[in-house]
Tab-separated table of C-alpha atoms in Angstrom:
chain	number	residue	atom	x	y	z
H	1	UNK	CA	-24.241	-8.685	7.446
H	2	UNK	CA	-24.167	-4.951	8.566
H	3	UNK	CA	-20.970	-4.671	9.943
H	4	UNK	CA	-18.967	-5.789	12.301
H	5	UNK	CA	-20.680	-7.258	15.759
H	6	UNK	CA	-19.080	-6.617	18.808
H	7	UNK	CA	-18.286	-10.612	19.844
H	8	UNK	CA	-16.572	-10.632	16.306
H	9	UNK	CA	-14.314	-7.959	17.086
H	10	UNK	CA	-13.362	-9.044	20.786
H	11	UNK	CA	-13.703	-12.511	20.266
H	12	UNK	CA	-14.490	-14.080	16.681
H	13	UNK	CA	-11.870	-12.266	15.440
H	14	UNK	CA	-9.069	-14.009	16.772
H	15	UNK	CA	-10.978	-17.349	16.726
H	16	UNK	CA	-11.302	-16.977	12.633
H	17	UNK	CA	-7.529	-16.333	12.602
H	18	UNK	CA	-6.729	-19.562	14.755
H	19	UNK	CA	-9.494	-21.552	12.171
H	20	UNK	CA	-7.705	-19.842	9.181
H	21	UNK	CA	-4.226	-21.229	10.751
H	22	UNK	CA	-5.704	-24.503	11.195
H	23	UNK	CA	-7.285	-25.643	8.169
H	24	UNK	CA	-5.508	-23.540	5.403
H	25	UNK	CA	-2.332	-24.486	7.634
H	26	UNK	CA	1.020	-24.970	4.620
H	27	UNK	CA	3.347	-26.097	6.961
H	28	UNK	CA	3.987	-26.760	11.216
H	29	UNK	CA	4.274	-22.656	11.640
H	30	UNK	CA	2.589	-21.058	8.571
H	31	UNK	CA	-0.496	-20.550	6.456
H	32	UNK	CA	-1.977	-19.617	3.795
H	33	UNK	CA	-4.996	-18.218	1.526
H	34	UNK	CA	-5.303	-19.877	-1.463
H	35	UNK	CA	-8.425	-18.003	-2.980
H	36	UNK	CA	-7.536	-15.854	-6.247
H	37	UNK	CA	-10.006	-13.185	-8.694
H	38	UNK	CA	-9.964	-10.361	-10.966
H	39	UNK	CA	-7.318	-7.569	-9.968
H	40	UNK	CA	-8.440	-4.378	-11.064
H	41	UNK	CA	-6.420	-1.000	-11.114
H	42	UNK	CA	-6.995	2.578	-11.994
H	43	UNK	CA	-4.859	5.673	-10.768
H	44	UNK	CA	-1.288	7.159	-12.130
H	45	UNK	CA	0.520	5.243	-14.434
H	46	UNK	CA	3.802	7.329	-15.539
H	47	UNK	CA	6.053	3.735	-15.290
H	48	UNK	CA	3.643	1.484	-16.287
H	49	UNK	CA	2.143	0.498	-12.457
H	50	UNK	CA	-1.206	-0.491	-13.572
H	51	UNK	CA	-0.048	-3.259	-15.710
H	52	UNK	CA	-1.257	-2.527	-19.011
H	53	UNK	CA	1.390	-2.582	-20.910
H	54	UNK	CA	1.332	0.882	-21.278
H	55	UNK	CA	2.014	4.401	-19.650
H	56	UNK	CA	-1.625	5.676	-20.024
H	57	UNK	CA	-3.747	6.868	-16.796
H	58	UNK	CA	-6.679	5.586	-15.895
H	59	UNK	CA	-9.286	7.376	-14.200
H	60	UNK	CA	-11.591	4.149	-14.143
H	61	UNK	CA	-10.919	0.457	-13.617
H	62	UNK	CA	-9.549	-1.984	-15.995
H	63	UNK	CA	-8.186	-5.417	-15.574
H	64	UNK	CA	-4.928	-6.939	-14.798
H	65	UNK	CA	-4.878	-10.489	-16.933
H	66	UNK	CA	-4.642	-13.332	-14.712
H	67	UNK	CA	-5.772	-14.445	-11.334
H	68	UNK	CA	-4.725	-12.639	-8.693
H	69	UNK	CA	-4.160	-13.438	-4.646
H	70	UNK	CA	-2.780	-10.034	-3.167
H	71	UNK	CA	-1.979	-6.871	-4.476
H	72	UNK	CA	0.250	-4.055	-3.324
H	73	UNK	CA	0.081	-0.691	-5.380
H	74	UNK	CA	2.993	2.289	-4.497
H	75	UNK	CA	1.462	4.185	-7.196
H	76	UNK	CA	4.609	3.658	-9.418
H	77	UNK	CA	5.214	0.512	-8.505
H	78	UNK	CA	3.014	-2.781	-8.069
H	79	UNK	CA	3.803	-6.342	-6.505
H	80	UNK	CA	1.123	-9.074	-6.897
H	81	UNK	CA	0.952	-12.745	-5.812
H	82	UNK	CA	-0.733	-15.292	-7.588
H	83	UNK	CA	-2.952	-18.538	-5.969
H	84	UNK	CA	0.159	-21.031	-6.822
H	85	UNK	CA	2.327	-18.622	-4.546
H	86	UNK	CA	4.681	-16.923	-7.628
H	87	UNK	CA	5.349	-13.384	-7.041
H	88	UNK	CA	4.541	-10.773	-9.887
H	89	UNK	CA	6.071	-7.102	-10.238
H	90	UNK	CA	5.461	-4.245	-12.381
H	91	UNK	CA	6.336	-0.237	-12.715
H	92	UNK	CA	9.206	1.811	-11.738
H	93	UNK	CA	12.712	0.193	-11.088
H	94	UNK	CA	14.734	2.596	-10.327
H	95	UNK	CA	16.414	1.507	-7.632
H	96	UNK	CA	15.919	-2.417	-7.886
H	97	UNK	CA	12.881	-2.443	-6.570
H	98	UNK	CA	11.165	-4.803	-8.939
H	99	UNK	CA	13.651	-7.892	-8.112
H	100	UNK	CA	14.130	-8.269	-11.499
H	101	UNK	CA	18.736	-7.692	-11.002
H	102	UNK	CA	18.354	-4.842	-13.667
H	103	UNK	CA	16.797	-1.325	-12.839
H	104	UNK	CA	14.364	-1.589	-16.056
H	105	UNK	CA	10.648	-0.339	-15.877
H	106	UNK	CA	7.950	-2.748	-16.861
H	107	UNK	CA	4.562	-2.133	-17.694
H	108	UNK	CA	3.295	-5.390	-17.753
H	109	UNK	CA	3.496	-7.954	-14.976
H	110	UNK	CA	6.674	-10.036	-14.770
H	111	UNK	CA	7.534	-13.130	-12.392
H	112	UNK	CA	9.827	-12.333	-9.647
H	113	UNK	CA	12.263	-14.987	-8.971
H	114	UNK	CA	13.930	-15.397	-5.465
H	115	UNK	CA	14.461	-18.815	-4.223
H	116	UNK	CA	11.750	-21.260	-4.028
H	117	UNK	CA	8.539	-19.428	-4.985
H	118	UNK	CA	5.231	-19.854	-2.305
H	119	UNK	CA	5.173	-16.181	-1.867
H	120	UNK	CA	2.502	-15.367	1.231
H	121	UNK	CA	2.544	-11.279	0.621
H	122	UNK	CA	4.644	-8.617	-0.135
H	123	UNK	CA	4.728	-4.851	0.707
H	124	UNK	CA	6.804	-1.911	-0.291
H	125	UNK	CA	7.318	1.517	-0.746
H	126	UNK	CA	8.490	3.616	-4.124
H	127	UNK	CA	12.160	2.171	-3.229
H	128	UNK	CA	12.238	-0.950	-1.601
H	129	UNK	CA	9.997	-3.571	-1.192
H	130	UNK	CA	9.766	-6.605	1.780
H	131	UNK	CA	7.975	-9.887	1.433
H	132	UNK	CA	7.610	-12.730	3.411
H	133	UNK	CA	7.028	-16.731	2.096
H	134	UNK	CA	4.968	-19.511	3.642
H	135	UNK	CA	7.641	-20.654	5.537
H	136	UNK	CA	8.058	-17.456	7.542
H	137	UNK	CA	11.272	-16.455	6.075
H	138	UNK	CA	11.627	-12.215	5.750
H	139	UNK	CA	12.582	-11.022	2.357
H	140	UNK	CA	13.694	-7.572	1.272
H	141	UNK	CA	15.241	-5.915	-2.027
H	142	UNK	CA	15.593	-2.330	-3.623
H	143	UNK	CA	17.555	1.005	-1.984
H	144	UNK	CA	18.276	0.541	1.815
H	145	UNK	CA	17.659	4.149	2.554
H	146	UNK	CA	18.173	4.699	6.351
H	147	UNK	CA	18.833	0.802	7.023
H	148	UNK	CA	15.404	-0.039	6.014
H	149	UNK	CA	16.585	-3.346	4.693
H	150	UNK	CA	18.794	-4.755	7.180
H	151	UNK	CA	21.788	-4.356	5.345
H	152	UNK	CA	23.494	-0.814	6.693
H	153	UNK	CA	22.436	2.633	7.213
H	154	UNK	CA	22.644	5.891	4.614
H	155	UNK	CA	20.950	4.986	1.481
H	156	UNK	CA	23.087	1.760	0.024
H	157	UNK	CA	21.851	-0.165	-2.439
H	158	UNK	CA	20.713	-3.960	-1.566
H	159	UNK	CA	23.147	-5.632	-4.819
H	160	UNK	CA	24.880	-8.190	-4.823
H	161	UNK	CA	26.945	-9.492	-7.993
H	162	UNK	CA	24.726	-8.417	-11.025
H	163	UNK	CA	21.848	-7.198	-9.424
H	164	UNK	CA	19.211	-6.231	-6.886
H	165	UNK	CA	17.208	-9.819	-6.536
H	166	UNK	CA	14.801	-10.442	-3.178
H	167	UNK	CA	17.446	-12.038	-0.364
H	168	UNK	CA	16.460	-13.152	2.873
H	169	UNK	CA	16.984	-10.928	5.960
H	170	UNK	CA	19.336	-13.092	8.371
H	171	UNK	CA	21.065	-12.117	11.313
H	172	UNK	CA	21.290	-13.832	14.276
H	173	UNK	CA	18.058	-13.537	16.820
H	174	UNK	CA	15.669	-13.198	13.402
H	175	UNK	CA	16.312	-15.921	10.728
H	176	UNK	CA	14.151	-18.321	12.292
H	177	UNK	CA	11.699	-18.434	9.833
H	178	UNK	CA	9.164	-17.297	12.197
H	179	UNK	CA	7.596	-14.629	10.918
H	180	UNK	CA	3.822	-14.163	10.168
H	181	UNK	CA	2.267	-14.665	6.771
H	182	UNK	CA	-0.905	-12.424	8.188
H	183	UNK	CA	-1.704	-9.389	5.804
H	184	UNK	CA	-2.628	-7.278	8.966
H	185	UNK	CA	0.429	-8.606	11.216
H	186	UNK	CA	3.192	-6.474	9.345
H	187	UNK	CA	3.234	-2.731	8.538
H	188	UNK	CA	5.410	-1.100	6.212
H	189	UNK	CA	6.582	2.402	7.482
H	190	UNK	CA	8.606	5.006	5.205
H	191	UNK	CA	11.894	4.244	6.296
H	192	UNK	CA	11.547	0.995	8.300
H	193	UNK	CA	8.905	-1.806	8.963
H	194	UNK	CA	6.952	-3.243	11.979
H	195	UNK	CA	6.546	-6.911	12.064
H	196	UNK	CA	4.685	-9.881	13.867
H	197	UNK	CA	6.159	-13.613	14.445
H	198	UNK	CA	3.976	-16.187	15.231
H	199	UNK	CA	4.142	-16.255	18.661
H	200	UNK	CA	2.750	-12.857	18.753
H	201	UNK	CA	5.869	-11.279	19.353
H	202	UNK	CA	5.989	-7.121	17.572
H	203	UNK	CA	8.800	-6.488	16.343
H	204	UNK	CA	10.215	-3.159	14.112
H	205	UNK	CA	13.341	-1.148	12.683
H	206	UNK	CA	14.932	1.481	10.874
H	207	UNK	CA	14.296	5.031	10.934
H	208	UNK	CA	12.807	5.946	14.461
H	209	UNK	CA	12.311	9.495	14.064
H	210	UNK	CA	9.376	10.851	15.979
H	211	UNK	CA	9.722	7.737	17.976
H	212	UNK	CA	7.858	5.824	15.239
H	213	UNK	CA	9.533	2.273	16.279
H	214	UNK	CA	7.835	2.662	19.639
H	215	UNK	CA	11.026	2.003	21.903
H	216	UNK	CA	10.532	5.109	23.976
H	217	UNK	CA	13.260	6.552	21.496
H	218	UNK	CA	14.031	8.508	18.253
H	219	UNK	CA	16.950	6.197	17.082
H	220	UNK	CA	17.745	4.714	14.151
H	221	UNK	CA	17.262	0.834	15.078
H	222	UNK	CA	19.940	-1.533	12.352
H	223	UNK	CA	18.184	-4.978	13.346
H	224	UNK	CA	14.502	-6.085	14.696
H	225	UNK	CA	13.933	-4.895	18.283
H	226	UNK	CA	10.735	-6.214	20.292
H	227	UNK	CA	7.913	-3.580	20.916
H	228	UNK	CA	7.258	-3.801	24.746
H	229	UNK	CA	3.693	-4.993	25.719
H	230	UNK	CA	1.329	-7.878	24.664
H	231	UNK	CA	0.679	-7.812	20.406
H	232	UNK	CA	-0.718	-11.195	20.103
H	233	UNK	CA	-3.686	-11.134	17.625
H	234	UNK	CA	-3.323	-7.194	17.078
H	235	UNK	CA	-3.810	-5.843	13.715
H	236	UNK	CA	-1.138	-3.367	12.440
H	237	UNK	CA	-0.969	-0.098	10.227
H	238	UNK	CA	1.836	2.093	9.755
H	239	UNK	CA	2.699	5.110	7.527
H	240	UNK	CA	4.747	8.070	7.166
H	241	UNK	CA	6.187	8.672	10.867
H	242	UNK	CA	3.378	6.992	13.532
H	243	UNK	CA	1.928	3.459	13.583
H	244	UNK	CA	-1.069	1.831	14.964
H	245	UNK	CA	-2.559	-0.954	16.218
H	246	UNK	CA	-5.903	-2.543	17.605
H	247	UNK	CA	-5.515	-5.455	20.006
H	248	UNK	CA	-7.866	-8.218	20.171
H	249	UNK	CA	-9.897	-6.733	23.061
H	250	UNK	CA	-10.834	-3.892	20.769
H	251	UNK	CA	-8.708	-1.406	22.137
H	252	UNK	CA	-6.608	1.222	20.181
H	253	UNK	CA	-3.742	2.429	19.986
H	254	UNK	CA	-1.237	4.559	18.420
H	255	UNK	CA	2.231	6.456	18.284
H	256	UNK	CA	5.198	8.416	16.619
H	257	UNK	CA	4.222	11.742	15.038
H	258	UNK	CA	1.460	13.544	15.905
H	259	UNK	CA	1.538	16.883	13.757
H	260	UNK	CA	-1.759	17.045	12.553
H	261	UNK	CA	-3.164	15.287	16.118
H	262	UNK	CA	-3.407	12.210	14.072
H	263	UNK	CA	-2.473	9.826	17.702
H	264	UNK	CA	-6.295	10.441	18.574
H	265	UNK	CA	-4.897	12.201	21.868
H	266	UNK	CA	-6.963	15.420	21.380
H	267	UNK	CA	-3.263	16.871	21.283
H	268	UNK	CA	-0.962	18.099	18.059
H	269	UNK	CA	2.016	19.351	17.269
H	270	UNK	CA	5.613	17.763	17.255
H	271	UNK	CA	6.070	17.544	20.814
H	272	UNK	CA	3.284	15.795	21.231
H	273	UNK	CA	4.978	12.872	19.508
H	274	UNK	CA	4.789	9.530	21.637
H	275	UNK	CA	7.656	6.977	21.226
H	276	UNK	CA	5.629	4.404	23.169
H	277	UNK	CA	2.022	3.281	22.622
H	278	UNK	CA	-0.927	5.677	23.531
H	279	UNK	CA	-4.418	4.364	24.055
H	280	UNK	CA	-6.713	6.012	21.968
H	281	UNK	CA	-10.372	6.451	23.198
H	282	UNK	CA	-12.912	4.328	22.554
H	283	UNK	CA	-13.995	0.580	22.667
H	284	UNK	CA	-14.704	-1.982	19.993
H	285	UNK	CA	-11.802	-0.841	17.228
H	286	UNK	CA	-11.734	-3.160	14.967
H	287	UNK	CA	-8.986	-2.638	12.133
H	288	UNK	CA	-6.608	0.523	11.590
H	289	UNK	CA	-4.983	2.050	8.711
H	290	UNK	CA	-2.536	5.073	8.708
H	291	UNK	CA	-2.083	7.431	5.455
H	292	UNK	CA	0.887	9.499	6.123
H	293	UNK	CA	-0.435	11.987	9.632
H	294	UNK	CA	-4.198	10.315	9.334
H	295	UNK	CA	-5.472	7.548	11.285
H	296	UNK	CA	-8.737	5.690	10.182
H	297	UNK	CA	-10.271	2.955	12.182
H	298	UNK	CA	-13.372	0.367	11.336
H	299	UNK	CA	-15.627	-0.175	15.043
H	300	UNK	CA	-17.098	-3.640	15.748
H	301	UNK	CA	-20.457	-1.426	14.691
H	302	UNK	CA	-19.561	-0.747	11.356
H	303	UNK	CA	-18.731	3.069	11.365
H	304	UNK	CA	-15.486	4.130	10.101
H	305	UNK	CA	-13.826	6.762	12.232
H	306	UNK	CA	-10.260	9.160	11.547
H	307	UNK	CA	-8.185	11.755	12.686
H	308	UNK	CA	-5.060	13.658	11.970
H	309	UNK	CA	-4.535	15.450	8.471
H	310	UNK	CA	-7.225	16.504	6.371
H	311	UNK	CA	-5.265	16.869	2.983
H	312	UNK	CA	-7.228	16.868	-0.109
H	313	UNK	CA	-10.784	15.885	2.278
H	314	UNK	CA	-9.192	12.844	3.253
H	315	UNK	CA	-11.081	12.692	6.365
H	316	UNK	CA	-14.297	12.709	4.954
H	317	UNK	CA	-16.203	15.345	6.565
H	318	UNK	CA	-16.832	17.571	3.707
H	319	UNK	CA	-14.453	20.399	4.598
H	320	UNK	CA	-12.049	21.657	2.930
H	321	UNK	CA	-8.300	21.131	2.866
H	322	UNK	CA	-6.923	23.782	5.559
H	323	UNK	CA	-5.156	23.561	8.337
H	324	UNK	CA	-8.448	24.114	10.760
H	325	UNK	CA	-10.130	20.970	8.753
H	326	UNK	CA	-7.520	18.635	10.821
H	327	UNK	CA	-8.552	16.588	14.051
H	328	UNK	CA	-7.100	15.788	17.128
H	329	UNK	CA	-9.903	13.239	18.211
H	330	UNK	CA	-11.493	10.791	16.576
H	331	UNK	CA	-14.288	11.534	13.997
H	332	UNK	CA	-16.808	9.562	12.007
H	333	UNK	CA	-17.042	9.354	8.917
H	334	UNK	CA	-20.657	9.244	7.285
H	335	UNK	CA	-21.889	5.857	6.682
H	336	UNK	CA	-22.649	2.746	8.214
H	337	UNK	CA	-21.956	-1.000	7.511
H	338	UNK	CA	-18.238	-0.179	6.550
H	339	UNK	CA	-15.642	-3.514	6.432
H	340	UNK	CA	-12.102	-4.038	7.439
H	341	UNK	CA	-11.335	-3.333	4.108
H	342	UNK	CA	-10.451	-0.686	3.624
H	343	UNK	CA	-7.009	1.487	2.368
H	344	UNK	CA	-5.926	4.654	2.176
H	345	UNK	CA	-2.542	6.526	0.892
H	346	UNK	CA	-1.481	9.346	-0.764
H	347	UNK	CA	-4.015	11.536	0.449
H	348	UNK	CA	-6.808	9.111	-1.334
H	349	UNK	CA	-8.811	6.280	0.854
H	350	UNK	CA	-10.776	3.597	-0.304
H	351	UNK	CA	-13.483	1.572	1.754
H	352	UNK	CA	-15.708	-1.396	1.261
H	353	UNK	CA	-19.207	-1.934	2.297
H	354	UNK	CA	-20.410	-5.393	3.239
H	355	UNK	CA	-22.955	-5.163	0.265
H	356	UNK	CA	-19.971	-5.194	-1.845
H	357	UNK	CA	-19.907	-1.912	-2.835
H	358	UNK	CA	-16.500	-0.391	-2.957
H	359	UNK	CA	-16.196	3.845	-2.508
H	360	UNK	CA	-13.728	6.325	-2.252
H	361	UNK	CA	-12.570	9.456	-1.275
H	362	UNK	CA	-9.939	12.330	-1.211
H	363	UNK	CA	-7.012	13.361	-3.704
H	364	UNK	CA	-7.698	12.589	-7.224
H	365	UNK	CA	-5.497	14.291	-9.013
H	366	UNK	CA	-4.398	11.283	-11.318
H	367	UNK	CA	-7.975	9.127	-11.301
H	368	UNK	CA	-7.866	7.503	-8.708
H	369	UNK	CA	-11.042	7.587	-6.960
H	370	UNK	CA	-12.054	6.087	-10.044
H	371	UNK	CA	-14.715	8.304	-11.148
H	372	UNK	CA	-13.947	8.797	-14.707
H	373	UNK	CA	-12.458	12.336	-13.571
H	374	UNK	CA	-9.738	13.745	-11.567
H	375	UNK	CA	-11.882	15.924	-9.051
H	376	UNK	CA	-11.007	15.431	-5.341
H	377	UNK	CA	-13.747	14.535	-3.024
H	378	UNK	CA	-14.166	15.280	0.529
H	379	UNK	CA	-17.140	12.829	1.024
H	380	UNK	CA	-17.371	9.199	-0.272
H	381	UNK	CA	-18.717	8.397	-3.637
H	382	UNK	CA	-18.795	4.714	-4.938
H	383	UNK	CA	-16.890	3.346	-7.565
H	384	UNK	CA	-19.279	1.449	-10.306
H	385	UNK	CA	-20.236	-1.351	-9.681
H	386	UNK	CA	-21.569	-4.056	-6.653
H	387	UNK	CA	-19.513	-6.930	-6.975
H	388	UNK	CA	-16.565	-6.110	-4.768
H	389	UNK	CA	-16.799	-8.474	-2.427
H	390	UNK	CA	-17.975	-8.284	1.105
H	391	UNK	CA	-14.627	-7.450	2.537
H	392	UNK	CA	-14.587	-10.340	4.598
H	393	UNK	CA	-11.036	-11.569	5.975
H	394	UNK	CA	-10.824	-14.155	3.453
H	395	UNK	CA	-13.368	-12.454	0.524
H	396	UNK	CA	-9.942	-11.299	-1.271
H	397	UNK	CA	-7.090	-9.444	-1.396
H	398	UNK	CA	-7.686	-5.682	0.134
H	399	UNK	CA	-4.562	-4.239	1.406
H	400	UNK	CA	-5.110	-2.798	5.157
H	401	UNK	CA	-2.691	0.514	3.379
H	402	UNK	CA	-0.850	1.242	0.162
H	403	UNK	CA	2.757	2.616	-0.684
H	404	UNK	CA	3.854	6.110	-0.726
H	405	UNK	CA	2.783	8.243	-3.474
H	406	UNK	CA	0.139	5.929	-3.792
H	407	UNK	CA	-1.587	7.541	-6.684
H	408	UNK	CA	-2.649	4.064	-8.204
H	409	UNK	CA	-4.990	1.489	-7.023
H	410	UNK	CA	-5.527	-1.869	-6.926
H	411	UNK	CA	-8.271	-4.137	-5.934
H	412	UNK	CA	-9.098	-7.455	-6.345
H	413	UNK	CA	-12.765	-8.877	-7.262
H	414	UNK	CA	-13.097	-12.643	-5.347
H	415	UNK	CA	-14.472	-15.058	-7.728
């Protein structure tokens, strides 16, 4: 298939997430996918992140034993889920952020026990970490900087008794196990999170600096707060200070900081922030992810577009990294055929093609464009190998973004 088509994006789209409901449904509210295959990981490994058992980098893949569901790489720390719903965690641990109740690094993967297990995904940053089980419940565990977790502002740490174990986030108007299990229905910001329940409700908190929560404010926000407007079916990125979305119609759109002009508004600078959603021109968007002050976007046609930050060539358009390489409108990227899979952190972004080629591009300094080397790239070059998967919604786990300092990667082959 070369690309995306149009009807999938405005219409098919939504249709395969009300089919995936249906018949992988777990319970009355919830689902799940219960495929599995071969994680791979390359990248930094200073705490042990890519799983080796080990503190040696990798500039090329190698395998994490086991099968593997979902993968989440920070770039020092990594949380997995397996096909029988058990929750996996390896790295740093500084602050807890393992779930482990001990602040011990590990450099091999180690169960994560919180509750009953049926873990649907999880997603964190270099200090905390959310995740959220097939029943819809909201987990979250590590440092609370800024109120992240729930739990209080000004950087308190989420213990209780001996440790720093995953607890559920309760409260009154969001412990009704209603949140969504979707990969690309939850976004993980630096200091706060955005976050879908099933009745296509958006919801966010923490940090709203640069009006990155989207309530027409810069406050700090201690519980979930609706985003005004219509979310249902929208896909959601976030990163750094600015989040965005594409709604099933295949419209775009964005806000919070837009330094770099990174909101697509042909605008940049700081006060040309937006603390409510901005449409972003263009028709047929199909899936965003943010890296920091970059936006990339997948169209229904298969071309991959960006804007914002050009760091390291992040942006693909073979220029180097100065402040003139940075866009305020949407570019493309070369290439066609290009899937919704597709990541992109630390200054480093990785794509899939649908003839399961897998390529990269950007910062490198620790391997992790996975070319044997630690040369940055301002223009994609593929990773060995074929057998990636077609980065279909259900060919595998690809995360739509990856934690901060996310200087280690993590993919996983379908089998």
């Amino acid at each position: 298939m070369a690309g995306i088509t149009t009807s999938e994006v405005r219409t098919n789209a939504w249709s395969l997430n009300d089919y995936y409901r249906q018949s992988l449904q777990f319970n009355d509210k919830n689902r799940r996918y219960i495929g599995g295959g071969e994680l791979w990981m390359w990248g930094y490994n200073t705490y042990g992140g890519l799983g080796q058992g080990n503190t040696t980098k990798y500039s090329s893949p190698v395998q994490v034993p086991g099968v593997w569901r979902t993968v989440w790489a920070t770039g020092n720390t990594t949380y997995a889920t397996k096909p029988d719903g058990t929750l996996w965690a390896w790295g740093r641990n500084n602050d807890g952020q393992l779930g482990f109740a001990d602040k011990t690094n590990y450099s091999s993967p180690k169960q994560v026990v919180g509750g009953s297990n049926n873990w649907a995904y999880v997603t964190g940053s270099r200090q905390h970490a959310y995740g959220v089980k097939y029943d819809g419940s909201l987990w979250a565990w590590g440092r609370n900087t800024y109120g992240a977790l729930l739990i209080g502002a000004g950087g308190l740490t989420h213990d209780v008794n001996t440790g720093y174990s995953p607890l559920p986030v309760i409260g009154s108007g969001y412990n009704d196990y209603d949140w969504s299990t979707v990969e690309t229905e939850f976004a993980r910001s630096t200091y706060g999170a955005a976050w879908m329940k099933n009745d296509g409700t958006l919801w966010s908190w923490g940090d709203g600096q640069y009006g990155v929560l989207g309530h027409q404010s810069t406050k700090f926000i201690s519980s979930p707060t609706q985003i005004p407007g219509d979310w249902r079916g929208s896909k959601i990125a976030a990163d750094g200070s600015m989040m965005a979305a594409v709604k099933p119609d295949g419209t775009l759109w964005a806000w919070g900081r837009n330094h770099w002009g990174n909101l697509g508004q042909n605008t940049a600078g700081d006060s040309a922030m937006r603390s409510s959603a901005v449409q972003i021109p263009g028709t047929n968007w199909y899936r965003p992810v943010v890296d920091s002050l970059s936006l990339f976007c997948v169209r229904g046609d298969g071309t991959l577009w960006c804007a914002g930050d050009n760091g390291s060539g992040k942006l693909g358009q073979n220029l180097g990294d100065t402040p003139s390489a940075a866009r305020s409108s949407m570019v493309q990227i070369p290439g066609t055929t290009w899937t919704g899979a597709i990541s992109a952190s630390y200054s480093t972004v990785l794509a899939k093609k649908s003839d399961g080629t897998l390529w990269a591009w950007g910062r490198n300094n620790n391997g992790q464009l996975g070319q044997n080397d630690t040369n940055s790239r301002s223009s994609p070059i593929q990773i060995p190998g074929t057998d990636w998967g077609d980065g279909g919604p259900w060919s595998g786990s690809f995360p739509s973004g990856q934690g901060a300092y996310g200087a280690a990667r993590g993919v996983i082959k379908p089998k």
